[in-house]
Amino acid sequence: SQQGEEDPQALSIQEGENATMNCSYKTSINNLQWYRQNSGRGLVHLILIRSNEREKHSGRLRVTLDTSKKSSSLLITASRAADTASYFCATDGRGYSSASKIIFGSGTRLSIRP
Amino acid sequence: DAGVTQSPTHLIKTRGQQVTLRCSPKSGHDTVSWYQQALGQGPQFIFQYYEEEERQRGNFPDRFSGHQFPNYSSELNVNALLLGDSALYLCASSKGLVITGELFFGEGSRLTVL
């Protein structure tokens, strides 16, 4: 089962515009991460935000976290054609041991039109 | 510094056969997590290995099994293949039993079951 659900499922914008993706999750977390995946390739880590943080920036990326609403958003500013990819949020969760596992959402497919 | 490597990159099997996928973690990492990603979906957690033991398991049947070797590399075995097992299988590595940071992914093994 998916821990997180991204919204929208697909997003198409003009190059230069900003792209916003949202993620909702179900259980308490220690941190939330965003990953990017180019078609059929491995996932690449973008940014991590901890549960005691509300906002974090990295280059053209801005992530917010609202633990009371169990939601996060990823903003990509001044989009480029190379930003075309799928974006996933991922949360940690404790299982039957003291280990933790990272659970991914269903993703947002972002297309940047030239 | 070698990243996560997976083999094979592509393979085709028929229903009922068995398959073994391999993963070498990033240098310095000792934890390996396996994910199944169907087309258009987010990665689904299969299981996680640390110190040669399965530490976490997702909602997958016993046909899915794994192993971790003393050099931290890992194998994923799937028996009695079904059409629905067709997917991209991703390996991710990290350090330590409790994941506090990012996962590093390989490029995946694309399995097609006919």
Short mmCIF file of C-alpha atoms in Angstrom, two decimals:
data_model
loop_
_atom_site.label_atom_id
_atom_site.label_comp_id
_atom_site.label_asym_id
_atom_site.label_seq_id
_atom_site.Cartn_x
_atom_site.Cartn_y
_atom_site.Cartn_z
CA SER A 1 0.00 0.00 0.00
CA GLN A 2 1.08 3.58 -0.58
CA GLN A 3 1.75 5.79 2.40
CA GLY A 4 1.61 8.99 0.42
CA GLU A 5 -0.61 10.20 -2.35
CA GLU A 6 0.50 12.90 -4.74
CA ASP A 7 -1.77 15.44 -6.35
CA PRO A 8 -2.13 16.05 -9.20
CA GLN A 9 -1.36 12.73 -10.88
CA ALA A 10 -0.20 14.61 -13.97
CA LEU A 11 0.76 18.22 -14.60
CA SER A 12 1.65 19.98 -17.85
CA ILE A 13 2.99 23.53 -17.77
CA GLN A 14 4.84 25.97 -20.00
CA GLU A 15 8.58 26.32 -19.66
CA GLY A 16 9.40 29.11 -17.25
CA GLU A 17 6.25 28.63 -15.16
CA ASN A 18 6.25 27.29 -11.61
CA ALA A 19 5.13 23.74 -10.84
CA THR A 20 3.51 22.77 -7.56
CA MET A 21 2.94 19.20 -6.44
CA ASN A 22 1.25 18.09 -3.25
CA CYS A 23 1.61 15.00 -1.11
CA SER A 24 -0.60 13.69 1.66
CA TYR A 25 0.38 10.88 4.00
CA LYS A 26 -1.35 8.81 6.64
CA THR A 27 0.86 8.16 9.67
CA SER A 28 3.30 10.11 11.79
CA ILE A 29 6.70 10.62 10.26
CA ASN A 30 10.24 11.54 11.22
CA ASN A 31 11.02 13.01 7.84
CA LEU A 32 9.62 13.38 4.34
CA GLN A 33 11.61 13.23 1.14
CA TRP A 34 11.03 14.06 -2.51
CA TYR A 35 12.52 12.05 -5.35
CA ARG A 36 12.62 12.47 -9.09
CA GLN A 37 12.51 9.73 -11.74
CA ASN A 38 13.22 10.13 -15.40
CA SER A 39 11.32 7.66 -17.53
CA GLY A 40 12.21 4.08 -16.66
CA ARG A 41 15.29 5.06 -14.67
CA GLY A 42 16.27 4.93 -11.02
CA LEU A 43 15.06 7.50 -8.51
CA VAL A 44 17.17 10.48 -7.55
CA HIS A 45 16.88 12.18 -4.19
CA LEU A 46 15.94 15.87 -4.33
CA ILE A 47 15.34 17.11 -0.81
CA LEU A 48 14.57 15.92 2.72
CA ILE A 49 12.55 17.83 5.31
CA ARG A 50 12.36 16.74 8.93
CA SER A 51 9.17 16.70 10.97
CA ASN A 52 10.27 19.72 13.03
CA GLU A 53 10.87 21.82 9.91
CA ARG A 54 8.19 23.74 8.04
CA GLU A 55 10.01 24.86 4.93
CA LYS A 56 13.21 24.04 3.11
CA HIS A 57 14.88 25.36 -0.02
CA SER A 58 17.38 23.84 -2.42
CA GLY A 59 18.15 25.79 -5.60
CA ARG A 60 14.88 26.11 -7.54
CA LEU A 61 13.10 23.71 -5.17
CA ARG A 62 10.98 24.72 -2.20
CA VAL A 63 9.38 22.14 0.07
CA THR A 64 6.85 22.78 2.80
CA LEU A 65 5.60 20.40 5.45
CA ASP A 66 2.45 20.64 7.54
CA THR A 67 2.45 17.79 10.04
CA SER A 68 -0.94 18.79 11.45
CA LYS A 69 -2.49 18.21 8.03
CA LYS A 70 -0.11 15.40 7.14
CA SER A 71 0.76 17.09 3.89
CA SER A 72 3.73 18.46 1.97
CA SER A 73 4.22 20.44 -1.20
CA LEU A 74 7.06 20.66 -3.70
CA LEU A 75 7.46 23.85 -5.71
CA ILE A 76 9.76 23.98 -8.71
CA THR A 77 10.33 27.54 -9.84
CA ALA A 78 11.21 28.71 -13.36
CA SER A 79 10.67 25.25 -14.85
CA ARG A 80 12.89 23.91 -17.61
CA ALA A 81 12.38 21.17 -20.20
CA ALA A 82 14.85 19.04 -18.25
CA ASP A 83 12.47 19.07 -15.26
CA THR A 84 10.14 16.74 -17.19
CA ALA A 85 9.98 13.64 -14.97
CA SER A 86 7.90 11.89 -12.33
CA TYR A 87 8.13 13.20 -8.79
CA PHE A 88 7.48 11.10 -5.70
CA CYS A 89 7.16 11.93 -2.05
CA ALA A 90 8.45 9.35 0.40
CA THR A 91 7.97 8.96 4.14
CA ASP A 92 9.66 6.84 6.76
CA GLY A 93 7.73 4.36 8.82
CA ARG A 94 8.61 1.93 11.53
CA GLY A 95 7.74 -1.67 10.90
CA TYR A 96 7.81 -4.69 13.08
CA SER A 97 11.34 -4.02 14.21
CA SER A 98 13.38 -1.01 15.20
CA ALA A 99 14.26 -0.62 11.55
CA SER A 100 12.62 1.91 9.35
CA LYS A 101 11.51 1.75 5.75
CA ILE A 102 10.84 4.40 3.14
CA ILE A 103 7.40 4.27 1.57
CA PHE A 104 6.67 6.07 -1.69
CA GLY A 105 3.58 7.76 -3.00
CA SER A 106 2.01 7.23 -6.39
CA GLY A 107 3.78 10.17 -8.02
CA THR A 108 3.10 13.23 -10.13
CA ARG A 109 4.08 13.13 -13.82
CA LEU A 110 5.34 16.57 -14.76
CA SER A 111 5.63 17.64 -18.39
CA ILE A 112 7.25 20.93 -19.36
CA ARG A 113 6.11 22.32 -22.73
CA PRO A 114 8.69 24.35 -24.68
CA ASP B 1 32.98 6.13 -5.80
CA ALA B 2 30.69 3.52 -7.32
CA GLY B 3 27.00 4.04 -6.85
CA VAL B 4 24.35 1.35 -6.63
CA THR B 5 24.65 -1.19 -9.41
CA GLN B 6 21.99 -3.67 -10.49
CA SER B 7 22.02 -6.59 -12.89
CA PRO B 8 20.68 -7.57 -15.27
CA THR B 9 19.20 -4.38 -16.71
CA HIS B 10 16.56 -6.18 -18.74
CA LEU B 11 15.30 -9.74 -18.80
CA ILE B 12 12.39 -11.71 -20.20
CA LYS B 13 10.94 -14.78 -18.50
CA THR B 14 7.87 -16.95 -18.98
CA ARG B 15 5.17 -17.72 -16.43
CA GLY B 16 6.22 -20.25 -13.83
CA GLN B 17 9.92 -19.59 -14.18
CA GLN B 18 12.20 -18.24 -11.48
CA VAL B 19 14.36 -15.12 -11.58
CA THR B 20 17.27 -13.75 -9.56
CA LEU B 21 18.15 -10.06 -9.54
CA ARG B 22 21.35 -8.69 -8.08
CA CYS B 23 22.34 -5.46 -6.37
CA SER B 24 25.60 -3.99 -5.12
CA PRO B 25 25.11 -1.09 -2.70
CA LYS B 26 26.93 2.21 -2.75
CA SER B 27 30.34 2.09 -1.13
CA GLY B 28 30.03 2.49 2.64
CA HIS B 29 26.38 1.43 2.75
CA ASP B 30 25.23 -1.69 4.56
CA THR B 31 21.44 -1.69 4.11
CA VAL B 32 19.65 -2.74 0.95
CA SER B 33 15.96 -2.18 0.23
CA TRP B 34 14.11 -3.65 -2.75
CA TYR B 35 11.15 -2.07 -4.53
CA GLN B 36 8.78 -3.15 -7.28
CA GLN B 37 7.50 -0.47 -9.61
CA ALA B 38 4.73 -1.30 -12.05
CA LEU B 39 4.29 0.94 -15.07
CA GLY B 40 2.82 4.29 -14.09
CA GLN B 41 2.88 3.50 -10.37
CA GLY B 42 5.06 4.44 -7.42
CA PRO B 43 7.69 2.05 -6.05
CA GLN B 44 6.23 -0.57 -3.71
CA PHE B 45 8.43 -1.73 -0.82
CA ILE B 46 9.28 -5.45 -0.99
CA PHE B 47 11.80 -5.96 1.82
CA GLN B 48 14.94 -4.63 3.45
CA TYR B 49 18.16 -6.39 4.43
CA TYR B 50 20.66 -5.40 7.08
CA GLU B 51 23.44 -7.55 8.56
CA GLU B 52 22.38 -10.40 6.28
CA GLU B 53 18.89 -10.55 7.77
CA GLU B 54 15.50 -9.49 6.47
CA ARG B 55 14.49 -6.61 8.75
CA GLN B 56 11.34 -5.28 7.12
CA ARG B 57 8.89 -6.76 4.65
CA GLY B 58 6.12 -5.24 2.58
CA ASN B 59 2.92 -6.88 1.45
CA PHE B 60 4.44 -9.39 -0.95
CA PRO B 61 3.91 -13.18 -1.06
CA ASP B 62 6.53 -15.72 -0.07
CA ARG B 63 7.38 -16.20 -3.75
CA PHE B 64 9.53 -13.12 -3.21
CA SER B 65 12.65 -13.90 -1.22
CA GLY B 66 16.03 -12.35 -0.78
CA HIS B 67 19.48 -12.65 0.56
CA GLN B 68 22.27 -10.37 1.67
CA PHE B 69 25.90 -11.40 1.51
CA PRO B 70 28.76 -10.47 3.88
CA ASN B 71 29.95 -7.84 1.38
CA TYR B 72 26.47 -6.19 1.69
CA SER B 73 25.40 -7.07 -1.85
CA SER B 74 21.94 -8.53 -2.18
CA GLU B 75 19.78 -10.75 -4.34
CA LEU B 76 16.05 -10.74 -4.97
CA ASN B 77 14.51 -14.05 -6.01
CA VAL B 78 11.03 -14.46 -7.42
CA ASN B 79 9.62 -17.97 -7.89
CA ALA B 80 6.67 -19.17 -9.95
CA LEU B 81 6.54 -15.96 -11.97
CA LEU B 82 3.16 -14.46 -12.82
CA LEU B 83 2.31 -11.99 -15.55
CA GLY B 84 1.69 -9.43 -12.83
CA ASP B 85 5.31 -9.64 -11.71
CA SER B 86 6.32 -7.70 -14.80
CA ALA B 87 7.80 -4.48 -13.44
CA LEU B 88 10.91 -2.42 -12.82
CA TYR B 89 12.71 -3.78 -9.76
CA LEU B 90 14.69 -1.15 -7.93
CA CYS B 91 17.39 -1.60 -5.34
CA ALA B 92 18.22 1.18 -2.90
CA SER B 93 21.04 1.39 -0.41
CA SER B 94 21.56 3.32 2.80
CA LYS B 95 23.64 3.16 5.94
CA GLY B 96 22.39 1.77 9.20
CA LEU B 97 19.28 -0.02 10.32
CA VAL B 98 17.28 3.15 10.90
CA ILE B 99 17.05 5.22 7.74
CA THR B 100 17.53 8.87 8.63
CA GLY B 101 18.56 10.20 5.25
CA GLU B 102 18.25 9.63 1.57
CA LEU B 103 18.18 6.37 -0.32
CA PHE B 104 20.52 5.84 -3.23
CA PHE B 105 18.94 3.94 -6.12
CA GLY B 106 20.27 1.78 -8.89
CA GLU B 107 18.92 2.06 -12.42
CA GLY B 108 16.73 -0.99 -11.93
CA SER B 109 16.12 -4.34 -13.55
CA ARG B 110 13.24 -4.41 -16.01
CA LEU B 111 11.49 -7.78 -15.81
CA THR B 112 9.00 -8.85 -18.45
CA VAL B 113 6.98 -12.02 -17.84
CA LEU B 114 5.33 -13.55 -20.89
#
